[in-house]
PDB file of C-alpha atoms in Angstrom:
ATOM      1  CA  UNK E 505       3.160 -20.068  27.699  1.00 45.00           C
ATOM      2  CA  UNK E 506       4.686 -17.219  28.609  1.00 50.00           C
ATOM      3  CA  UNK E 507       4.019 -13.832  26.915  1.00 48.00           C
ATOM      4  CA  UNK E 508       5.867 -10.899  26.846  1.00 55.00           C
ATOM      5  CA  UNK E 509       3.983  -7.416  26.536  1.00 56.00           C
ATOM      6  CA  UNK E 510       0.919  -9.732  26.049  1.00 58.00           C
ATOM      7  CA  UNK E 511       2.328 -11.351  22.615  1.00 64.00           C
ATOM      8  CA  UNK E 512       3.522 -14.655  22.328  1.00 70.00           C
ATOM      9  CA  UNK E 513       6.913 -15.770  20.592  1.00 73.00           C
ATOM     10  CA  UNK E 514       5.724 -15.885  17.261  1.00 76.00           C
ATOM     11  CA  UNK E 515       3.767 -12.585  17.561  1.00 82.00           C
ATOM     12  CA  UNK E 516       6.580 -10.627  19.700  1.00 83.00           C
ATOM     13  CA  UNK E 517       8.987 -11.894  16.604  1.00 83.00           C
ATOM     14  CA  UNK E 518       6.006 -10.088  13.969  1.00 86.00           C
ATOM     15  CA  UNK E 519       6.244  -6.789  16.300  1.00 87.00           C
ATOM     16  CA  UNK E 520       9.821  -6.916  15.806  1.00 86.00           C
ATOM     17  CA  UNK E 521      10.198  -7.468  12.504  1.00 86.00           C
ATOM     18  CA  UNK E 522       7.463  -4.670  12.079  1.00 86.00           C
ATOM     19  CA  UNK E 523       9.332  -2.254  13.961  1.00 85.00           C
ATOM     20  CA  UNK E 524      12.270  -2.769  11.880  1.00 82.00           C
ATOM     21  CA  UNK E 525      11.181  -2.408   8.892  1.00 79.00           C
ATOM     22  CA  UNK E 526       9.381   0.698   9.830  1.00 79.00           C
ATOM     23  CA  UNK E 527      12.514   2.215  10.689  1.00 76.00           C
ATOM     24  CA  UNK E 528      14.258   1.203   7.973  1.00 72.00           C
ATOM     25  CA  UNK E 529      11.861   2.479   5.762  1.00 69.00           C
ATOM     26  CA  UNK E 530      12.120   5.997   6.905  1.00 68.00           C
ATOM     27  CA  UNK E 531      15.637   6.189   8.004  1.00 61.00           C
ATOM     28  CA  UNK E 532      16.438   5.457   4.340  1.00 52.00           C
ATOM     29  CA  UNK E 533      16.359   7.231   0.923  1.00 44.00           C
ATOM     30  CA  UNK E 534      17.156   4.221  -0.550  1.00 47.00           C
ATOM     31  CA  UNK E 535      14.428   1.946  -1.812  1.00 48.00           C
ATOM     32  CA  UNK E 536      16.139  -0.881  -2.061  1.00 57.00           C
ATOM     33  CA  UNK E 537      13.906  -3.809  -0.882  1.00 66.00           C
ATOM     34  CA  UNK E 538      15.509  -5.724   2.154  1.00 74.00           C
ATOM     35  CA  UNK E 539      14.454  -9.204   3.629  1.00 80.00           C
ATOM     36  CA  UNK E 540      12.886  -9.330   6.995  1.00 82.00           C
ATOM     37  CA  UNK E 541      13.473 -12.450   7.607  1.00 81.00           C
ATOM     38  CA  UNK E 542      17.221 -12.577   6.808  1.00 74.00           C
ATOM     39  CA  UNK E 543      17.797  -8.843   6.922  1.00 68.00           C
ATOM     40  CA  UNK E 544      19.995  -9.249   3.712  1.00 69.00           C
ATOM     41  CA  UNK E 545      19.154  -7.801  -0.125  1.00 72.00           C
ATOM     42  CA  UNK E 546      16.374  -9.686  -1.603  1.00 80.00           C
ATOM     43  CA  UNK E 547      17.403 -11.689  -4.366  1.00 76.00           C
ATOM     44  CA  UNK E 548      13.546 -13.103  -5.747  1.00 81.00           C
ATOM     45  CA  UNK E 549      10.980 -11.223  -4.596  1.00 85.00           C
ATOM     46  CA  UNK E 550       7.448 -13.053  -3.483  1.00 89.00           C
ATOM     47  CA  UNK E 551       4.274 -11.937  -1.992  1.00 90.00           C
ATOM     48  CA  UNK E 552       2.314 -14.100   0.527  1.00 92.00           C
ATOM     49  CA  UNK E 553      -1.101 -14.302  -0.293  1.00 92.00           C
ATOM     50  CA  UNK E 554      -3.673 -13.373   0.674  1.00 93.00           C
ATOM     51  CA  UNK E 555      -2.199 -10.350   2.997  1.00 94.00           C
ATOM     52  CA  UNK E 556       0.046  -9.907  -0.173  1.00 92.00           C
ATOM     53  CA  UNK E 557       3.007  -8.749   2.464  1.00 93.00           C
ATOM     54  CA  UNK E 558       6.217  -8.661  -0.332  1.00 89.00           C
ATOM     55  CA  UNK E 559       9.077  -7.963   2.181  1.00 88.00           C
ATOM     56  CA  UNK E 560      10.681 -11.298   1.837  1.00 88.00           C
ATOM     57  CA  UNK E 561      13.277 -13.001  -0.699  1.00 84.00           C
ATOM     58  CA  UNK E 562      11.488 -16.447  -1.757  1.00 84.00           C
ATOM     59  CA  UNK E 563      13.673 -18.708  -0.449  1.00 80.00           C
ATOM     60  CA  UNK E 564      13.331 -17.025   3.062  1.00 82.00           C
ATOM     61  CA  UNK E 565       9.895 -17.235   2.719  1.00 87.00           C
ATOM     62  CA  UNK E 566       9.815 -20.739   1.959  1.00 82.00           C
ATOM     63  CA  UNK E 567      12.151 -21.962   4.983  1.00 78.00           C
ATOM     64  CA  UNK E 568      10.014 -19.928   7.003  1.00 83.00           C
ATOM     65  CA  UNK E 569       7.016 -21.735   5.867  1.00 83.00           C
ATOM     66  CA  UNK E 570       8.768 -25.039   6.581  1.00 75.00           C
ATOM     67  CA  UNK E 571       7.878 -24.106  10.545  1.00 75.00           C
ATOM     68  CA  UNK E 572       4.584 -22.259  10.422  1.00 81.00           C
ATOM     69  CA  UNK E 573       2.360 -20.721   7.390  1.00 87.00           C
ATOM     70  CA  UNK E 574       1.691 -17.286   9.032  1.00 89.00           C
ATOM     71  CA  UNK E 575       3.105 -14.042   7.463  1.00 92.00           C
ATOM     72  CA  UNK E 576       5.915 -13.232   9.560  1.00 89.00           C
ATOM     73  CA  UNK E 577       4.670  -9.661   9.425  1.00 89.00           C
ATOM     74  CA  UNK E 578       0.906  -9.763  10.210  1.00 89.00           C
ATOM     75  CA  UNK E 579       0.476 -13.476  11.294  1.00 87.00           C
ATOM     76  CA  UNK E 580      -1.754 -14.095   8.653  1.00 90.00           C
ATOM     77  CA  UNK E 581      -2.225 -17.788   7.388  1.00 91.00           C
ATOM     78  CA  UNK E 582      -0.368 -18.014   4.493  1.00 92.00           C
ATOM     79  CA  UNK E 583      -2.227 -20.014   1.395  1.00 90.00           C
ATOM     80  CA  UNK E 584       0.023 -19.390  -1.473  1.00 90.00           C
ATOM     81  CA  UNK E 585       3.334 -17.430  -2.688  1.00 89.00           C
ATOM     82  CA  UNK E 586       3.804 -15.863  -5.486  1.00 89.00           C
ATOM     83  CA  UNK E 587       7.101 -14.776  -7.315  1.00 82.00           C
ATOM     84  CA  UNK E 588       8.650 -14.593 -10.506  1.00 73.00           C
ATOM     85  CA  UNK E 589       6.449 -11.626 -11.775  1.00 64.00           C
ATOM     86  CA  UNK E 590       6.017 -11.914 -15.678  1.00 58.00           C
ATOM     87  CA  UNK E 591       6.427  -9.617 -18.294  1.00 50.00           C
ATOM     88  CA  UNK E 592       2.692  -7.462 -17.316  1.00 57.00           C
ATOM     89  CA  UNK E 593       3.772  -7.436 -13.953  1.00 57.00           C
ATOM     90  CA  UNK E 594       1.510 -10.471 -13.268  1.00 62.00           C
ATOM     91  CA  UNK E 595       3.364 -13.183 -11.080  1.00 58.00           C
ATOM     92  CA  UNK E 596       3.731 -16.130 -13.194  1.00 67.00           C
ATOM     93  CA  UNK E 597       4.532 -19.002 -10.678  1.00 78.00           C
ATOM     94  CA  UNK E 598       2.383 -19.921  -7.650  1.00 82.00           C
ATOM     95  CA  UNK E 599       3.550 -21.833  -4.984  1.00 82.00           C
ATOM     96  CA  UNK E 600       0.551 -23.667  -2.698  1.00 84.00           C
ATOM     97  CA  UNK E 601       1.821 -23.632   0.827  1.00 79.00           C
ATOM     98  CA  UNK E 602      -0.480 -26.994   1.783  1.00 62.00           C
ATOM     99  CA  UNK E 603       1.925 -28.873  -1.183  1.00 53.00           C
ATOM    100  CA  UNK E 604       5.046 -28.019   0.711  1.00 44.00           C
ATOM    101  CA  UNK E 605       7.230 -31.102   1.505  1.00 37.00           C
ATOM    102  CA  UNK E 606      10.229 -30.713   3.916  1.00 36.00           C
ATOM    103  CA  UNK E 607      13.552 -31.532   1.840  1.00 37.00           C
ATOM    104  CA  UNK E 608      16.966 -32.695   2.879  1.00 32.00           C
ATOM    105  CA  UNK E 609      18.782 -30.344   0.924  1.00 32.00           C
ATOM    106  CA  UNK E 610      16.840 -27.345   1.648  1.00 37.00           C
ATOM    107  CA  UNK E 611      18.929 -24.524   3.061  1.00 38.00           C
ATOM    108  CA  UNK E 612      17.744 -22.182   5.693  1.00 39.00           C
ATOM    109  CA  UNK E 613      17.771 -18.571   5.936  1.00 39.00           C
ATOM    110  CA  UNK E 614      20.466 -18.923   8.770  1.00 40.00           C
ATOM    111  CA  UNK E 615      22.661 -20.469   5.798  1.00 41.00           C
ATOM    112  CA  UNK E 616      22.068 -17.588   3.454  1.00 38.00           C
ATOM    113  CA  UNK E 617      23.318 -15.095   5.918  1.00 39.00           C
ATOM    114  CA  UNK E 618      26.326 -16.173   7.844  1.00 41.00           C
ATOM    115  CA  UNK E 619      29.173 -18.781   7.701  1.00 37.00           C
ATOM    116  CA  UNK E 620      29.343 -20.381  11.140  1.00 38.00           C
ATOM    117  CA  UNK E 621      32.896 -21.341  10.163  1.00 34.00           C
ATOM    118  CA  UNK E 622      34.329 -18.231   8.982  1.00 35.00           C
ATOM    119  CA  UNK E 623      33.033 -15.302  10.745  1.00 38.00           C
ATOM    120  CA  UNK E 624      36.637 -15.092  12.389  1.00 37.00           C
ATOM    121  CA  UNK E 625      37.990 -14.362   8.911  1.00 37.00           C
ATOM    122  CA  UNK E 626      40.622 -11.838   9.056  1.00 36.00           C
ATOM    123  CA  UNK E 627      39.676  -8.171   9.131  1.00 39.00           C
ATOM    124  CA  UNK E 628      40.682  -5.633   6.438  1.00 42.00           C
ATOM    125  CA  UNK E 629      44.186  -3.857   6.851  1.00 41.00           C
ATOM    126  CA  UNK E 630      42.267  -0.534   7.436  1.00 44.00           C
ATOM    127  CA  UNK E 631      40.783  -1.676  10.392  1.00 57.00           C
ATOM    128  CA  UNK E 632      41.628   0.105  13.571  1.00 81.00           C
ATOM    129  CA  UNK E 633      42.818  -1.346  16.569  1.00 88.00           C
ATOM    130  CA  UNK E 634      39.570  -1.122  18.268  1.00 90.00           C
ATOM    131  CA  UNK E 635      37.941  -3.652  16.160  1.00 91.00           C
ATOM    132  CA  UNK E 636      40.630  -6.142  16.205  1.00 92.00           C
ATOM    133  CA  UNK E 637      40.636  -6.037  19.709  1.00 94.00           C
ATOM    134  CA  UNK E 638      36.846  -6.608  19.793  1.00 95.00           C
ATOM    135  CA  UNK E 639      37.369  -9.733  17.422  1.00 94.00           C
ATOM    136  CA  UNK E 640      39.906 -10.969  19.579  1.00 95.00           C
ATOM    137  CA  UNK E 641      37.218 -10.702  22.526  1.00 96.00           C
ATOM    138  CA  UNK E 642      34.648 -12.842  20.297  1.00 96.00           C
ATOM    139  CA  UNK E 643      37.372 -15.354  19.134  1.00 95.00           C
ATOM    140  CA  UNK E 644      38.190 -16.043  22.809  1.00 95.00           C
ATOM    141  CA  UNK E 645      34.756 -15.599  24.210  1.00 95.00           C
ATOM    142  CA  UNK E 646      35.641 -13.323  26.614  1.00 95.00           C
ATOM    143  CA  UNK E 647      33.119 -11.973  28.919  1.00 95.00           C
ATOM    144  CA  UNK E 648      33.457  -8.173  30.455  1.00 94.00           C
ATOM    145  CA  UNK E 649      33.940  -7.899  33.992  1.00 90.00           C
ATOM    146  CA  UNK E 650      30.627  -6.405  36.187  1.00 73.00           C
ATOM    147  CA  UNK E 651      32.304  -2.809  37.105  1.00 62.00           C
ATOM    148  CA  UNK E 652      30.104  -1.926  40.241  1.00 58.00           C
ATOM    149  CA  UNK E 653      29.198   1.375  41.262  1.00 50.00           C
ATOM    150  CA  UNK E 654      28.532   2.806  45.035  1.00 43.00           C
ATOM    151  CA  UNK E 655      26.989   5.923  46.462  1.00 45.00           C
ATOM    152  CA  UNK E 656      29.882   8.004  47.037  1.00 44.00           C
ATOM    153  CA  UNK E 657      30.229   8.103  43.074  1.00 43.00           C
ATOM    154  CA  UNK E 658      28.370  11.251  41.275  1.00 44.00           C
ATOM    155  CA  UNK E 659      25.089  10.133  39.627  1.00 43.00           C
ATOM    156  CA  UNK E 660      26.363  10.548  36.119  1.00 47.00           C
ATOM    157  CA  UNK E 661      29.080   8.222  37.075  1.00 46.00           C
ATOM    158  CA  UNK E 662      27.279   5.353  38.202  1.00 51.00           C
ATOM    159  CA  UNK E 663      26.475   2.068  36.294  1.00 61.00           C
ATOM    160  CA  UNK E 664      22.452   2.612  35.804  1.00 71.00           C
ATOM    161  CA  UNK E 665      19.911  -0.267  34.495  1.00 78.00           C
ATOM    162  CA  UNK E 666      17.531   0.226  31.819  1.00 80.00           C
ATOM    163  CA  UNK E 667      14.382  -1.606  30.839  1.00 90.00           C
ATOM    164  CA  UNK E 668      12.198  -1.964  27.432  1.00 91.00           C
ATOM    165  CA  UNK E 669       9.915   0.425  28.641  1.00 93.00           C
ATOM    166  CA  UNK E 670      13.119   3.273  29.239  1.00 92.00           C
ATOM    167  CA  UNK E 671      14.383   2.088  25.516  1.00 92.00           C
ATOM    168  CA  UNK E 672      11.115   3.246  24.226  1.00 91.00           C
ATOM    169  CA  UNK E 673      10.669   6.511  25.330  1.00 92.00           C
ATOM    170  CA  UNK E 674      14.525   7.901  25.522  1.00 90.00           C
ATOM    171  CA  UNK E 675      16.243   8.523  22.303  1.00 87.00           C
ATOM    172  CA  UNK E 676      19.523   9.035  24.176  1.00 85.00           C
ATOM    173  CA  UNK E 677      19.666   5.111  25.243  1.00 90.00           C
ATOM    174  CA  UNK E 678      18.456   4.498  21.788  1.00 90.00           C
ATOM    175  CA  UNK E 679      21.181   6.537  20.370  1.00 86.00           C
ATOM    176  CA  UNK E 680      23.865   4.951  22.717  1.00 90.00           C
ATOM    177  CA  UNK E 681      22.724   1.764  21.452  1.00 92.00           C
ATOM    178  CA  UNK E 682      23.145   2.352  17.984  1.00 90.00           C
ATOM    179  CA  UNK E 683      26.809   4.073  18.469  1.00 88.00           C
ATOM    180  CA  UNK E 684      27.897   0.460  20.346  1.00 94.00           C
ATOM    181  CA  UNK E 685      26.048  -1.700  17.435  1.00 94.00           C
ATOM    182  CA  UNK E 686      27.583   0.124  14.711  1.00 90.00           C
ATOM    183  CA  UNK E 687      30.845  -0.706  15.753  1.00 92.00           C
ATOM    184  CA  UNK E 688      30.551  -4.149  17.256  1.00 95.00           C
ATOM    185  CA  UNK E 689      29.001  -5.416  14.093  1.00 94.00           C
ATOM    186  CA  UNK E 690      31.979  -4.515  12.220  1.00 91.00           C
ATOM    187  CA  UNK E 691      33.458  -7.719  14.202  1.00 93.00           C
ATOM    188  CA  UNK E 692      31.550 -10.043  12.320  1.00 92.00           C
ATOM    189  CA  UNK E 693      33.023  -9.761   8.741  1.00 87.00           C
ATOM    190  CA  UNK E 694      30.265 -12.189   7.262  1.00 85.00           C
ATOM    191  CA  UNK E 695      27.869  -9.433   7.693  1.00 83.00           C
ATOM    192  CA  UNK E 696      28.928  -7.447   4.714  1.00 64.00           C
ATOM    193  CA  UNK E 697      27.306  -9.380   2.093  1.00 52.00           C
ATOM    194  CA  UNK E 698      28.731  -6.937  -0.593  1.00 51.00           C
ATOM    195  CA  UNK E 699      32.333  -8.554  -0.217  1.00 46.00           C
ATOM    196  CA  UNK E 700      34.458  -5.634  -1.226  1.00 45.00           C
ATOM    197  CA  UNK E 701      32.742  -4.211  -4.646  1.00 45.00           C
ATOM    198  CA  UNK E 702      34.671  -1.398  -6.521  1.00 47.00           C
ATOM    199  CA  UNK E 703      33.591   1.920  -5.992  1.00 45.00           C
ATOM    200  CA  UNK E 704      31.646   3.436  -8.954  1.00 48.00           C
ATOM    201  CA  UNK E 705      30.375   0.290 -10.475  1.00 49.00           C
ATOM    202  CA  UNK E 706      26.601   0.289  -8.746  1.00 50.00           C
ATOM    203  CA  UNK E 707      25.929   3.823  -7.235  1.00 46.00           C
ATOM    204  CA  UNK E 708      22.575   2.294  -5.910  1.00 49.00           C
ATOM    205  CA  UNK E 709      24.668  -0.081  -4.026  1.00 46.00           C
ATOM    206  CA  UNK E 710      26.887   2.367  -2.347  1.00 45.00           C
ATOM    207  CA  UNK E 711      23.838   3.933  -1.158  1.00 47.00           C
ATOM    208  CA  UNK E 712      22.090   0.576  -0.015  1.00 52.00           C
ATOM    209  CA  UNK E 713      22.075   0.224   3.790  1.00 57.00           C
ATOM    210  CA  UNK E 714      24.061  -2.571   4.619  1.00 71.00           C
ATOM    211  CA  UNK E 715      23.180  -6.229   6.338  1.00 81.00           C
ATOM    212  CA  UNK E 716      24.707  -4.651   9.324  1.00 85.00           C
ATOM    213  CA  UNK E 717      22.631  -1.658   9.131  1.00 83.00           C
ATOM    214  CA  UNK E 718      19.814  -3.554   9.119  1.00 85.00           C
ATOM    215  CA  UNK E 719      20.684  -5.590  12.018  1.00 91.00           C
ATOM    216  CA  UNK E 720      21.550  -2.468  14.140  1.00 91.00           C
ATOM    217  CA  UNK E 721      17.460  -1.481  13.705  1.00 90.00           C
ATOM    218  CA  UNK E 722      16.546  -4.917  14.371  1.00 93.00           C
ATOM    219  CA  UNK E 723      18.255  -4.992  17.410  1.00 95.00           C
ATOM    220  CA  UNK E 724      16.828  -2.024  18.644  1.00 94.00           C
ATOM    221  CA  UNK E 725      13.287  -2.849  18.113  1.00 93.00           C
ATOM    222  CA  UNK E 726      13.942  -5.966  20.337  1.00 94.00           C
ATOM    223  CA  UNK E 727      15.597  -3.888  22.989  1.00 94.00           C
ATOM    224  CA  UNK E 728      12.043  -2.150  23.026  1.00 93.00           C
ATOM    225  CA  UNK E 729      10.161  -5.240  23.549  1.00 91.00           C
ATOM    226  CA  UNK E 730      12.255  -7.803  25.998  1.00 90.00           C
ATOM    227  CA  UNK E 731      14.981  -7.667  28.388  1.00 88.00           C
ATOM    228  CA  UNK E 732      18.179  -8.319  26.364  1.00 86.00           C
ATOM    229  CA  UNK E 733      18.934 -11.347  28.559  1.00 78.00           C
ATOM    230  CA  UNK E 734      15.715 -12.273  30.370  1.00 78.00           C
ATOM    231  CA  UNK E 735      15.532 -16.309  31.514  1.00 70.00           C
ATOM    232  CA  UNK E 736      13.351 -16.850  28.530  1.00 74.00           C
ATOM    233  CA  UNK E 737      15.986 -15.770  26.205  1.00 86.00           C
ATOM    234  CA  UNK E 738      13.660 -14.415  23.783  1.00 87.00           C
ATOM    235  CA  UNK E 739      16.248 -11.789  22.303  1.00 91.00           C
ATOM    236  CA  UNK E 740      18.866 -14.570  22.094  1.00 93.00           C
ATOM    237  CA  UNK E 741      16.661 -16.227  19.661  1.00 91.00           C
ATOM    238  CA  UNK E 742      15.662 -13.756  17.918  1.00 92.00           C
ATOM    239  CA  UNK E 743      19.418 -12.503  16.896  1.00 93.00           C
ATOM    240  CA  UNK E 744      21.367 -16.194  16.826  1.00 93.00           C
ATOM    241  CA  UNK E 745      19.774 -16.720  13.667  1.00 88.00           C
ATOM    242  CA  UNK E 746      22.356 -13.747  12.083  1.00 91.00           C
ATOM    243  CA  UNK E 747      25.464 -14.153  14.916  1.00 93.00           C
ATOM    244  CA  UNK E 748      25.160 -17.477  15.882  1.00 93.00           C
ATOM    245  CA  UNK E 749      24.515 -18.846  19.667  1.00 93.00           C
ATOM    246  CA  UNK E 750      28.077 -18.292  20.986  1.00 95.00           C
ATOM    247  CA  UNK E 751      28.151 -14.948  19.522  1.00 96.00           C
ATOM    248  CA  UNK E 752      24.683 -13.425  20.538  1.00 96.00           C
ATOM    249  CA  UNK E 753      25.360 -14.693  24.108  1.00 95.00           C
ATOM    250  CA  UNK E 754      28.527 -12.821  24.387  1.00 97.00           C
ATOM    251  CA  UNK E 755      27.362 -10.031  22.047  1.00 97.00           C
ATOM    252  CA  UNK E 756      24.531  -9.395  24.566  1.00 96.00           C
ATOM    253  CA  UNK E 757      26.268  -9.630  27.463  1.00 96.00           C
ATOM    254  CA  UNK E 758      28.604  -6.947  26.166  1.00 97.00           C
ATOM    255  CA  UNK E 759      25.690  -4.854  24.646  1.00 96.00           C
ATOM    256  CA  UNK E 760      24.261  -4.752  28.688  1.00 94.00           C
ATOM    257  CA  UNK E 761      27.688  -3.736  30.035  1.00 94.00           C
ATOM    258  CA  UNK E 762      27.500  -0.810  27.614  1.00 94.00           C
ATOM    259  CA  UNK E 763      24.266   0.346  28.030  1.00 93.00           C
ATOM    260  CA  UNK E 764      24.686   0.206  31.776  1.00 92.00           C
ATOM    261  CA  UNK E 765      27.717   1.781  32.053  1.00 92.00           C
ATOM    262  CA  UNK E 766      28.278   6.035  32.661  1.00 89.00           C
ATOM    263  CA  UNK E 767      30.812   6.301  29.341  1.00 88.00           C
ATOM    264  CA  UNK E 768      29.336   8.681  26.992  1.00 82.00           C
ATOM    265  CA  UNK E 769      31.852   7.560  24.360  1.00 86.00           C
ATOM    266  CA  UNK E 770      33.240   3.873  22.902  1.00 89.00           C
ATOM    267  CA  UNK E 771      37.106   5.669  24.066  1.00 87.00           C
ATOM    268  CA  UNK E 772      36.099   5.964  27.238  1.00 89.00           C
ATOM    269  CA  UNK E 773      34.335   2.562  27.796  1.00 92.00           C
ATOM    270  CA  UNK E 774      36.903   0.780  25.978  1.00 92.00           C
ATOM    271  CA  UNK E 775      39.860   2.398  28.675  1.00 91.00           C
ATOM    272  CA  UNK E 776      37.353   0.692  31.759  1.00 91.00           C
ATOM    273  CA  UNK E 777      36.027  -2.259  30.519  1.00 93.00           C
ATOM    274  CA  UNK E 778      38.411  -5.334  31.660  1.00 92.00           C
ATOM    275  CA  UNK E 779      38.434  -8.621  30.444  1.00 92.00           C
ATOM    276  CA  UNK E 780      39.931 -12.132  32.203  1.00 80.00           C
ATOM    277  CA  UNK E 781      42.689 -11.921  29.410  1.00 65.00           C
ATOM    278  CA  UNK E 782      45.910  -9.887  30.254  1.00 58.00           C
ATOM    279  CA  UNK E 783      46.766  -9.575  26.576  1.00 59.00           C
ATOM    280  CA  UNK E 784      43.016  -8.207  25.577  1.00 62.00           C
ATOM    281  CA  UNK E 785      43.472  -5.445  28.554  1.00 64.00           C
ATOM    282  CA  UNK E 786      46.935  -4.654  27.127  1.00 58.00           C
ATOM    283  CA  UNK E 787      45.728  -4.333  23.429  1.00 53.00           C
TER     284      UNK E 787
END
């Protein structure tokens, strides 16, 4: 089995989830719970036993248990899942993992978080032209052309390679990645799990980070651990649950192109990036 940073696939995913949770916890003032499996709101909280981690939605954790009886965060073996706390704070329902049977109608965490048939739904009227252009690129599966550099160019205008080690130690790279991710994830309308709630109805929800916000930190954690387009495909496997495989392949290609570019702003990148579709280049 191939190891990345001394970790196998399951432990790598666990480390990424831990890093994501730590970053989100330190960055947000809201205490609203986030499921570290689907990155969405927790609708029914539960607790893995005996490790007592409770950063999961009940449905997501049971789906996880279908594949492996280990905690997603610490990898400890899970014997029970506690949920539905009673009036005294005691868990009134206990699910025995060993008794789990795989029912054919179980819905996966992937199904909770995205609709494969509806990701290209029409955007909102207030979306700017850049978002509409980016959505066109995904709808038509257009990959940006490689733009090379040469020795005659100034150092600050050449394309640069990046590695997980550089992402870990260089906050400027992480900042550039977040800048691109925050805009790019607006392409995928299914990440807006709240729909369009009326302002003022739920003050806590207005402060709450969206699923896209969580996904930004999730991808940053992945960038610090693996080559995003490595031959083993770890990054693709961890992100495709949220975006779908085809979207993820293009997404990672575009993210790498942005991070390798010398551009400091998205506007500058939009002006130089080229695609095979003439209509896209003119938009």
